[in-house]
Coordinates of C-alpha atoms and ligand atoms in Angstrom, one line a residue:
M1104 CA -75.9 62.3 -1.2
W1105 CA -72.4 63.4 -2.2
A1106 CA -73.5 65.6 -4.9
D1107 CA -74.8 68.5 -3.2
L1108 CA -71.5 68.8 -0.8
K1109 CA -69.0 68.7 -3.9
A1110 CA -70.3 72.6 -4.5
L1111 CA -69.0 73.2 -1.2
C1112 CA -65.4 72.2 -2.5
G1113 CA -62.9 74.4 -3.9
A1114 CA -61.4 76.6 -0.9
D1115 CA -57.9 77.6 -1.4
I1116 CA -56.5 76.3 1.9
K1117 CA -54.3 78.9 3.0
N1118 CA -56.9 81.6 2.5
L1119 CA -58.5 80.0 4.9
F1120 CA -56.3 81.0 7.7
D1121 CA -57.9 84.5 8.0
G1122 CA -56.7 85.3 11.3
T1123 CA -59.9 83.9 13.0
G1124 CA -58.0 81.2 14.6
R1125 CA -58.6 78.5 12.3
A1126 CA -55.8 76.3 13.5
R1127 CA -57.4 76.1 17.0
D1128 CA -60.9 75.8 15.8
F1129 CA -60.0 73.3 13.2
S1130 CA -58.0 71.0 16.0
I1131 CA -58.7 68.6 18.7
T1132 CA -56.5 68.1 21.5
F1133 CA -57.5 64.5 23.4
D1134 CA -55.1 63.0 26.2
G1135 CA -51.8 64.1 25.2
M1136 CA -52.8 64.1 21.4
L1137 CA -53.3 67.3 19.0
F1138 CA -55.0 66.3 15.7
D1139 CA -54.8 69.4 13.3
Y1140 CA -57.0 69.3 10.5
S1141 CA -56.9 73.0 9.8
K1142 CA -54.7 72.5 6.6
T1143 CA -57.7 71.0 4.6
S1144 CA -60.3 72.7 2.3
L1145 CA -62.8 72.0 5.1
T1146 CA -64.7 75.2 6.0
V1147 CA -67.1 76.2 8.5
E1148 CA -70.0 75.4 6.0
A1149 CA -68.5 72.1 4.6
R1150 CA -67.9 71.0 8.0
Q1151 CA -71.6 71.5 9.5
A1152 CA -72.8 69.9 6.3
M1153 CA -70.3 66.7 7.2
L1154 CA -71.3 66.8 10.5
D1155 CA -74.9 66.8 9.5
L1156 CA -74.3 63.5 7.8
V1157 CA -73.2 61.7 10.7
N1158 CA -76.8 62.8 12.2
E1159 CA -78.4 61.7 9.4
R1160 CA -76.8 58.4 8.7
G1161 CA -77.4 57.1 12.4
V1162 CA -73.8 57.0 13.5
E1163 CA -74.2 57.4 17.1
A1164 CA -77.1 54.8 17.1
Q1165 CA -74.8 52.1 15.4
R1166 CA -72.2 53.1 17.7
D1167 CA -74.4 52.3 20.7
A1168 CA -75.4 49.2 18.9
M1169 CA -72.1 48.2 18.7
F1170 CA -71.0 48.9 22.1
A1171 CA -74.1 47.0 23.2
G1172 CA -73.2 44.0 21.5
E1173 CA -75.7 43.7 18.8
K1174 CA -74.7 41.9 15.9
I1175 CA -74.1 44.9 13.7
N1176 CA -71.9 42.7 11.4
D1177 CA -75.2 41.1 9.7
T1178 CA -73.6 39.1 6.7
E1179 CA -71.8 37.0 9.4
R1180 CA -74.4 37.4 12.0
R1181 CA -71.9 38.4 14.3
A1182 CA -71.3 41.1 16.9
V1183 CA -68.3 43.4 17.1
L1184 CA -67.1 43.6 20.5
H1185 CA -63.1 44.0 20.3
I1186 CA -64.0 47.2 22.5
A1187 CA -64.7 44.6 25.3
L1188 CA -61.3 43.3 24.9
R1189 CA -60.0 46.7 26.1
A1190 CA -62.4 47.7 28.6
L1191 CA -60.5 47.3 31.8
S1192 CA -62.4 49.7 34.1
S1193 CA -65.8 50.0 32.3
A1194 CA -69.2 49.1 32.8
P1195 CA -70.7 45.4 32.0
I1196 CA -70.6 44.9 28.4
M1197 CA -73.8 42.5 27.5
F1198 CA -73.9 39.8 24.5
E1199 CA -76.7 37.8 24.2
G1200 CA -77.8 38.6 28.0
E1201 CA -74.5 38.0 29.3
D1202 CA -71.7 40.2 30.6
V1203 CA -68.6 39.4 28.3
L1204 CA -66.3 40.6 30.7
A1205 CA -65.8 38.1 32.9
G1206 CA -64.2 35.6 29.9
V1207 CA -62.4 38.6 28.8
R1208 CA -60.7 39.2 32.2
A1209 CA -60.3 35.5 32.4
G1210 CA -58.4 35.5 29.0
L1211 CA -56.2 38.2 30.0
T1212 CA -55.2 36.6 33.1
K1213 CA -54.3 33.3 31.2
M1214 CA -52.1 35.3 29.0
E1215 CA -50.5 37.5 31.9
S1216 CA -49.8 34.2 34.0
F1217 CA -47.9 32.8 30.5
A1218 CA -46.0 35.9 30.1
E1219 CA -44.7 36.2 33.5
E1220 CA -43.7 32.5 33.4
L1221 CA -41.9 33.0 30.4
R1222 CA -40.4 36.4 31.1
S1223 CA -39.1 35.1 34.4
G1224 CA -37.8 31.6 33.0
Q1225 CA -40.1 29.5 34.9
Y1226 CA -41.6 28.5 31.4
Q1227 CA -38.3 27.2 29.5
G1228 CA -37.3 26.1 26.3
A1229 CA -35.5 22.4 25.9
G1230 CA -32.5 24.4 26.0
G1231 CA -33.2 27.0 28.6
P1232 CA -35.1 30.5 28.8
I1233 CA -36.7 31.4 25.8
T1234 CA -34.9 33.8 24.1
D1235 CA -37.2 34.0 20.9
V1236 CA -40.6 34.3 19.9
V1237 CA -41.8 33.3 16.4
N1238 CA -45.3 34.6 15.9
I1239 CA -46.9 32.6 12.7
G1240 CA -49.8 34.5 11.4
I1241 CA -51.4 36.6 8.5
G1242 CA -53.5 39.5 8.1
G1243 CA -55.0 40.5 11.3
S1244 CA -53.0 37.7 13.1
H1245 CA -49.7 39.2 11.8
L1246 CA -49.8 43.0 10.8
G1247 CA -50.7 44.2 14.3
P1248 CA -48.4 42.3 16.5
E1249 CA -46.0 43.0 14.1
M1250 CA -46.5 46.7 13.7
A1251 CA -46.6 47.5 17.4
V1252 CA -43.8 45.3 18.9
K1253 CA -41.5 47.3 16.2
A1254 CA -43.6 50.5 17.1
L1255 CA -42.7 49.8 21.3
L1256 CA -39.2 48.7 20.9
P1257 CA -38.0 51.3 23.0
Y1258 CA -40.1 49.3 26.3
R1259 CA -39.0 45.5 25.1
D1260 CA -37.6 43.9 28.1
G1261 CA -38.5 40.5 27.1
P1262 CA -37.8 38.0 24.0
R1263 CA -37.1 39.0 20.7
C1264 CA -40.4 38.5 18.4
H1265 CA -40.1 37.7 15.2
F1266 CA -43.1 37.5 12.6
V1267 CA -43.8 35.0 9.9
S1268 CA -46.7 35.6 7.4
N1269 CA -46.3 34.8 4.0
A1270 CA -46.6 31.4 2.0
D1271 CA -43.4 32.1 0.3
A1272 CA -41.1 29.5 1.9
A1273 CA -38.3 32.4 2.0
D1274 CA -40.2 34.3 4.8
I1275 CA -39.8 31.4 7.3
H1276 CA -36.7 30.2 6.0
D1277 CA -35.3 33.6 6.5
K1278 CA -37.0 34.2 10.0
L1279 CA -35.9 31.0 11.4
E1280 CA -32.3 31.1 10.3
G1281 CA -29.8 31.6 12.9
L1282 CA -32.3 31.1 15.9
D1283 CA -31.9 28.5 18.4
P1284 CA -35.1 25.9 18.2
T1285 CA -34.2 24.6 22.1
R1286 CA -34.9 28.4 23.3
T1287 CA -37.7 29.4 20.8
L1288 CA -41.2 29.6 21.2
V1289 CA -43.6 29.3 18.4
I1290 CA -46.9 31.4 18.4
V1291 CA -49.3 30.0 15.6
A1292 CA -51.8 32.8 15.4
S1293 CA -55.0 32.1 13.6
K1294 CA -58.8 32.8 15.0
S1295 CA -60.0 29.9 12.3
F1296 CA -56.8 27.8 12.4
T1297 CA -57.2 26.5 9.1
T1298 CA -55.7 29.7 7.1
V1299 CA -53.6 27.8 4.6
E1300 CA -50.4 29.9 5.1
T1301 CA -50.4 30.0 8.8
M1302 CA -51.0 26.1 8.8
T1303 CA -48.4 25.3 6.2
N1304 CA -45.6 27.7 8.1
A1305 CA -46.7 26.1 11.2
E1306 CA -45.9 22.8 10.0
T1307 CA -42.9 24.3 8.4
A1308 CA -41.8 25.3 12.0
R1309 CA -42.7 22.2 13.9
A1310 CA -40.5 19.8 11.4
W1311 CA -37.6 22.6 12.2
M1312 CA -37.8 22.2 15.9
A1313 CA -38.4 18.4 15.8
R1314 CA -35.1 18.5 14.7
A1315 CA -33.7 19.8 17.9
V1316 CA -36.4 19.2 20.5
E1317 CA -37.8 15.9 21.5
D1318 CA -41.3 17.1 22.0
P1319 CA -41.9 20.2 19.6
A1320 CA -45.2 21.0 20.5
S1321 CA -44.3 22.1 24.0
Q1322 CA -43.0 24.8 22.8
F1323 CA -45.7 26.0 20.8
V1324 CA -48.9 28.1 21.6
A1325 CA -51.8 28.5 19.7
L1326 CA -54.0 32.0 19.4
A1327 CA -57.2 30.8 18.3
S1328 CA -60.7 30.4 18.6
A1329 CA -61.0 26.3 17.2
E1330 CA -60.0 24.1 20.3
D1331 CA -60.6 21.2 18.1
K1332 CA -58.1 21.9 16.0
T1333 CA -55.6 23.3 18.0
K1334 CA -55.6 20.1 20.0
A1335 CA -55.4 18.0 16.6
F1336 CA -52.1 20.0 15.9
G1337 CA -50.9 18.7 19.5
I1338 CA -51.0 22.0 21.3
A1339 CA -51.9 21.7 25.0
S1340 CA -55.0 23.4 26.0
E1341 CA -52.9 25.3 28.8
R1342 CA -51.0 27.2 26.0
V1343 CA -54.3 27.4 23.7
F1344 CA -55.6 31.4 24.1
G1345 CA -58.8 31.4 22.6
F1346 CA -61.2 34.7 21.8
E1347 CA -64.7 35.1 20.6
D1348 CA -66.4 35.3 16.7
W1349 CA -67.3 39.1 17.7
V1350 CA -63.5 39.9 17.6
G1351 CA -62.7 40.2 14.1
G1352 CA -59.1 39.9 12.5
R1353 CA -58.2 43.1 12.0
Y1354 CA -59.3 44.1 15.4
S1355 CA -57.9 41.5 17.2
I1356 CA -54.8 42.8 18.6
W1357 CA -56.2 43.5 22.2
G1358 CA -56.7 40.1 23.0
P1359 CA -54.9 36.9 22.4
I1360 CA -53.4 37.9 19.2
G1361 CA -51.4 40.6 21.2
L1362 CA -49.7 37.8 23.0
S1363 CA -46.0 38.4 21.2
L1364 CA -46.6 42.3 22.1
M1365 CA -47.2 41.3 25.9
L1366 CA -44.1 39.1 26.0
S1367 CA -42.2 41.9 24.6
I1368 CA -43.1 44.6 26.6
G1369 CA -44.6 43.0 29.8
P1370 CA -48.3 42.5 31.2
K1371 CA -47.7 46.1 32.8
R1372 CA -47.3 47.9 29.6
F1373 CA -49.8 45.6 27.7
R1374 CA -52.0 47.1 30.0
E1375 CA -51.3 50.4 29.3
F1376 CA -51.7 49.9 25.6
L1377 CA -55.3 48.7 26.7
A1378 CA -56.0 51.6 28.7
G1379 CA -55.0 53.9 25.4
G1380 CA -57.3 52.2 23.5
E1381 CA -60.2 52.4 26.1
A1382 CA -59.9 55.8 26.6
M1383 CA -60.2 56.5 23.0
D1384 CA -63.6 54.3 23.1
Q1385 CA -64.6 56.8 25.8
H1386 CA -63.5 59.5 23.7
F1387 CA -65.4 58.3 20.8
V1388 CA -68.5 57.7 22.8
H1389 CA -68.7 60.6 25.0
A1390 CA -67.0 63.5 23.0
P1391 CA -69.1 66.1 21.2
L1392 CA -69.5 65.4 17.1
G1393 CA -67.6 68.4 16.3
Q1394 CA -65.0 67.8 19.1
N1395 CA -64.8 64.0 18.5
M1396 CA -61.5 62.7 16.9
P1397 CA -62.3 59.4 15.4
V1398 CA -65.6 61.0 13.7
M1399 CA -63.6 64.7 12.3
L1400 CA -61.0 61.9 11.2
A1401 CA -63.8 59.7 9.3
L1402 CA -65.2 62.9 8.1
L1403 CA -62.2 64.1 6.5
G1404 CA -61.6 60.8 4.5
L1405 CA -65.4 61.1 3.2
W1406 CA -64.5 64.9 2.6
H1407 CA -61.1 63.8 0.3
H1408 CA -62.3 60.9 -1.1
Q1409 CA -66.3 60.9 -1.9
V1410 CA -66.5 64.6 -2.0
C1411 CA -63.2 66.0 -3.5
G1412 CA -62.7 62.7 -5.6
Y1413 CA -59.1 62.3 -4.2
P1414 CA -58.7 58.6 -5.1
T1415 CA -56.0 57.6 -2.4
R1416 CA -54.5 58.6 1.0
A1417 CA -51.3 58.4 2.2
V1418 CA -50.6 57.5 5.9
L1419 CA -47.2 59.1 7.0
P1420 CA -45.5 58.7 10.4
Y1421 CA -42.6 60.6 11.0
D1422 CA -41.6 57.2 13.3
Q1423 CA -39.1 54.8 12.1
R1424 CA -40.7 52.6 14.6
L1425 CA -44.1 53.0 12.8
A1426 CA -43.0 51.5 9.7
R1427 CA -45.5 48.7 9.6
L1428 CA -48.6 51.5 10.6
P1429 CA -49.5 52.1 6.8
A1430 CA -49.7 48.4 6.1
Y1431 CA -51.6 47.8 9.4
F1432 CA -54.0 50.6 8.3
Q1433 CA -54.3 49.3 5.1
Q1434 CA -55.8 46.1 6.3
L1435 CA -57.8 48.0 8.8
E1436 CA -59.4 50.5 6.0
M1437 CA -59.3 48.5 3.1
E1438 CA -60.4 45.1 4.1
S1439 CA -63.1 46.9 6.3
N1440 CA -64.5 49.5 4.0
G1441 CA -63.4 48.3 0.4
K1442 CA -66.8 46.8 -0.5
G1443 CA -68.8 47.3 -3.5
V1444 CA -72.3 46.6 -1.9
T1445 CA -74.1 48.6 1.0
M1446 CA -75.9 46.5 3.7
D1447 CA -79.0 45.8 1.6
G1448 CA -76.7 44.8 -1.3
T1449 CA -77.4 48.1 -3.2
P1450 CA -74.2 49.8 -4.8
V1451 CA -72.5 52.2 -3.0
E1452 CA -73.2 55.5 -3.7
G1453 CA -69.9 57.6 -4.3
G1454 CA -67.5 54.8 -3.9
S1455 CA -66.2 52.5 -1.4
G1456 CA -63.0 53.6 0.7
P1457 CA -60.2 54.8 -0.9
V1458 CA -56.6 53.2 -1.6
V1459 CA -54.5 53.8 1.6
W1460 CA -50.7 53.6 1.6
G1461 CA -47.8 55.5 2.8
E1462 CA -44.1 55.3 4.6
P1463 CA -42.6 56.7 7.3
G1464 CA -41.2 60.1 6.9
T1465 CA -38.3 61.2 6.4
N1466 CA -37.7 58.1 3.7
G1467 CA -40.8 58.8 1.8
Q1468 CA -39.8 62.3 0.9
H1469 CA -36.8 60.8 -1.0
A1470 CA -39.2 58.8 -3.1
F1471 CA -42.5 59.6 -3.6
Y1472 CA -43.2 63.2 -2.4
Q1473 CA -42.4 64.3 -6.0
L1474 CA -46.0 63.0 -7.3
I1475 CA -47.7 64.7 -3.7
H1476 CA -46.3 68.1 -4.6
Q1477 CA -46.1 68.3 -8.0
G1478 CA -48.0 65.2 -9.4
T1479 CA -51.4 65.8 -11.3
Q1480 CA -53.6 64.0 -8.5
V1481 CA -53.9 65.2 -5.1
V1482 CA -52.9 63.0 -2.1
P1483 CA -54.1 64.0 0.9
C1484 CA -51.6 63.2 3.8
E1485 CA -52.3 62.3 7.2
F1486 CA -48.7 63.1 9.3
M1487 CA -48.1 61.9 12.4
V1488 CA -45.3 62.5 14.7
A1489 CA -44.2 62.3 18.4
A1490 CA -42.8 65.7 19.9
E1491 CA -40.4 63.5 21.8
G1492 CA -38.2 60.6 20.7
H1493 CA -36.8 57.8 22.5
E1494 CA -33.1 58.7 22.3
P1495 CA -32.4 61.3 24.4
D1496 CA -28.8 61.6 23.5
M1497 CA -29.7 62.3 20.1
T1498 CA -32.2 64.7 20.4
H1499 CA -30.8 66.8 17.6
Q1500 CA -32.0 64.1 15.1
H1501 CA -35.3 64.5 16.6
E1502 CA -35.5 68.1 16.2
L1503 CA -34.4 67.6 12.5
L1504 CA -37.4 64.6 11.8
V1505 CA -39.9 66.9 13.4
A1506 CA -39.2 70.0 11.3
N1507 CA -39.0 67.8 8.3
C1508 CA -42.5 66.4 9.3
L1509 CA -43.8 70.1 9.8
A1510 CA -42.2 71.6 6.8
Q1511 CA -44.1 69.0 4.4
S1512 CA -47.7 70.1 5.3
E1513 CA -46.4 73.7 5.1
A1514 CA -45.0 73.1 1.8
L1515 CA -48.1 71.1 0.5
M1516 CA -50.3 73.6 1.7
L1517 CA -48.3 77.3 0.4
G1518 CA -46.5 75.4 -2.5
R1519 CA -44.4 78.3 -4.6
T1520 CA -46.0 80.6 -7.0
P1521 CA -44.5 81.1 -10.5
A1522 CA -43.3 84.7 -9.2
T1523 CA -41.3 83.2 -6.6
A1524 CA -39.9 80.6 -9.1
R1525 CA -39.0 82.9 -11.6
R1526 CA -37.3 84.9 -8.8
L1527 CA -35.2 82.1 -8.0
M1528 CA -34.2 81.3 -11.4
A1529 CA -33.3 85.0 -12.1
A1530 CA -31.0 85.0 -9.0
K1531 CA -29.2 82.0 -10.7
G1532 CA -28.5 83.8 -13.6
F1533 CA -31.1 82.7 -16.0
E1534 CA -33.1 85.1 -18.3
G1535 CA -35.7 85.3 -21.1
E1536 CA -37.4 82.0 -22.4
E1537 CA -34.9 80.3 -20.5
L1538 CA -35.5 81.5 -17.2
E1539 CA -39.4 81.2 -17.7
R1540 CA -39.0 77.6 -18.8
Q1541 CA -36.9 76.6 -15.9
A1542 CA -39.5 78.3 -13.5
R1543 CA -42.3 76.4 -14.6
H1544 CA -40.7 73.3 -13.3
R1545 CA -40.2 74.8 -9.8
V1546 CA -43.5 75.9 -9.8
F1547 CA -45.9 74.2 -6.9
K1548 CA -49.3 74.5 -6.7
G1549 CA -49.8 74.0 -3.3
D1550 CA -53.4 74.0 -1.9
R1551 CA -52.8 70.2 -1.1
P1552 CA -54.6 69.1 1.9
S1553 CA -53.0 67.3 5.0
T1554 CA -53.9 66.6 8.2
T1555 CA -51.0 66.2 11.4
L1556 CA -51.7 63.8 14.5
I1557 CA -48.7 65.3 17.0
Y1558 CA -48.6 63.4 20.4
D1559 CA -46.2 63.4 23.2
K1560 CA -44.4 60.6 22.7
L1561 CA -45.1 57.2 21.5
T1562 CA -45.7 55.4 24.5
P1563 CA -48.0 52.0 24.9
R1564 CA -50.9 54.1 25.8
R1565 CA -50.8 56.4 22.8
L1566 CA -50.1 53.4 20.4
G1567 CA -53.5 51.9 22.1
Q1568 CA -55.0 55.5 21.5
I1569 CA -53.8 56.0 17.7
I1570 CA -54.9 52.3 16.7
A1571 CA -58.4 52.6 18.2
L1572 CA -58.9 56.0 16.8
Y1573 CA -58.4 54.5 13.4
E1574 CA -60.5 52.0 14.2
H1575 CA -63.6 54.0 15.1
R1576 CA -62.7 56.2 11.9
V1577 CA -63.2 53.2 9.9
F1578 CA -66.4 52.4 11.7
V1579 CA -67.8 56.2 11.1
E1580 CA -67.0 56.0 7.5
G1581 CA -68.4 52.4 6.9
V1582 CA -71.7 53.6 8.6
I1583 CA -72.0 56.7 6.5
L1584 CA -71.2 54.7 3.4
G1585 CA -73.6 52.1 4.7
I1586 CA -71.1 49.7 4.5
N1587 CA -70.6 46.2 6.6
S1588 CA -67.2 47.0 7.9
F1589 CA -66.7 43.7 9.6
D1590 CA -66.8 41.3 6.8
Q1591 CA -64.2 40.7 3.9
W1592 CA -65.9 38.4 1.4
G1593 CA -63.5 39.8 -1.5
V1594 CA -60.5 37.8 -0.1
E1595 CA -62.5 34.4 -0.4
L1596 CA -62.7 34.2 -4.3
G1597 CA -58.9 34.2 -4.5
K1598 CA -58.7 31.5 -1.8
V1599 CA -61.0 29.0 -3.7
L1600 CA -59.1 29.6 -6.9
A1601 CA -55.8 28.8 -5.2
L1602 CA -57.1 25.8 -3.9
E1603 CA -58.3 24.6 -7.5
L1604 CA -54.9 25.9 -9.2
E1605 CA -52.5 23.9 -6.9
P1606 CA -53.2 20.3 -8.1
V1607 CA -53.2 22.2 -11.8
L1608 CA -49.8 23.6 -11.4
Q1609 CA -48.9 19.6 -9.7
G1610 CA -50.0 18.5 -13.0
K1611 CA -52.7 16.0 -11.3
V1612 CA -55.7 18.0 -12.9
N1613 CA -55.7 19.7 -16.4
A1614 CA -56.0 23.1 -17.1
S1615 CA -58.2 22.9 -20.1
N1616 CA -61.1 24.7 -17.9
K1617 CA -58.9 27.9 -17.3
D1618 CA -58.8 30.7 -19.6
G1619 CA -55.9 31.2 -22.0
S1620 CA -53.8 33.4 -19.9
T1621 CA -54.0 31.6 -16.9
R1622 CA -53.4 28.4 -19.0
Q1623 CA -50.3 30.0 -20.3
L1624 CA -49.0 31.0 -16.9
V1625 CA -49.5 27.3 -15.7
E1626 CA -47.6 26.1 -18.8
F1627 CA -44.7 28.3 -18.2
V1628 CA -44.4 27.4 -14.5
R1629 CA -44.7 23.8 -15.0
S1630 CA -41.6 24.2 -17.9
H1631 CA -39.6 25.3 -15.4
W1632 CA -40.1 22.6 -12.4
Ligands
F6P2501 O1 -57.8 37.7 4.5 C1 -58.8 37.5 5.3 C2 -58.7 37.2 6.7 O2 -59.8 36.5 7.2 C3 -58.2 38.3 7.6 O3 -59.5 39.1 8.0 C4 -57.7 37.6 8.5 O4 -57.0 38.7 9.4 C5 -56.9 36.8 8.3 O5 -57.8 36.2 7.0 C6 -56.3 35.4 8.7 O6 -57.3 34.8 9.6 P1 -57.1 33.7 10.5 O7 -56.5 34.3 11.7 O8 -58.4 32.8 10.9 O9 -56.1 32.9 10.4

């Protein structure tokens, strides 16, 4: 599938701007957003060939199957209906003959009632109104709310939210330090309510709270789909917010897992966030393929990784409040499409999803952009920036931020020729061989691809749109690769072996059946205990 397409690679990006309106032709606008993918090597012919793949691989039929509640996650025999959690205004969404929206709306109303009670001070801790919320969860039960709460801090008018995820005691220790347990709410966010890191941290938090609060469970909330387990933990059912198994962990920010976000920004703005996600769903379903943002973002991902062979892609938001977005996308993309086999169990052709990484600009510019500009491997960059910031009295800083973002994509594409580098060195007084040597260090090859997603302002709605955009991008890439994007068997083995190793480290079980390296590491640790 990819070999034929490789022949279409190799256009010099800047030469594609030939006065025929490439910027507009290779861009998509939708609801306050502009996605510009003109600074990539995709030509008209290559784009058509990539679009043909969408038809050949049955993306639209799979998309419709997802929205119709079919069990497209077939290794877990589950439907994939996180889109129902943000379907505020659309037609019924059926699963096994029933409209799931009634349950979704009841769940949302329950969250909203609790949020209003807490935010108004009607629901209190032992020492008074809740000032701080600690969300304990990991992976999909952590990254989304942590990312979104930070992203939308300008809209916060509720309690402060803190996030604990790591099994490392340092995490919970540092987050609880300085908090008043009598005015803190602990949210235990775990779909399965069995994840060892989360349950261990939840017990630590309960013990911390029990030192100051007579009935610590009264200040605990559970976000889980396992009511028997939340009951056993002692959390009353009115503070248990459940969700169905058709919501995957890394797609769960839209429902109860988003409770901390709702507490932070309030139910009304949380609905705006959902509405943004829903708007992107509608766009994904109805926009023609060539004008479809998730489809084109996915095709560019495949173009860069599977066709051009670039091993990673960088997500570079020019927004400090999106600092956790690259981590969120890492789970979304790498846990979804980091698979070695297709649906039918045969090896994935041309490799699975790429490594996804990133940091906010401008910080990254002073760290790793050196490699992006002059290193020997090409890193497609996905820039993101808002036209308007949230600090009206500091617009000069926002201008500087936007200028940097735009300048980077320009520099990556244009580079600096040897002739220009020589001129620069000559102006500095260099001559002869030394001029040549100095100039070579200052050459930028250019022709490095990037896309830019620019939007008016990072509001709750825009954030919802951006997340849904990437969710659908992952979906489209997964369908074209033939991968099940909704299971995550690759995280199982490490969990199983960690369980086995704990008693070995404790000296209760002999390490003799372990490999030499693991035995050595165990011995080192035990010699320090
Ligand atoms: O890392 C595997 C995983 O299952 C993720 O997919 C999930 O988001 C995370 O663990 C947490 O799971 P849970 O919400 O059940 O605690």
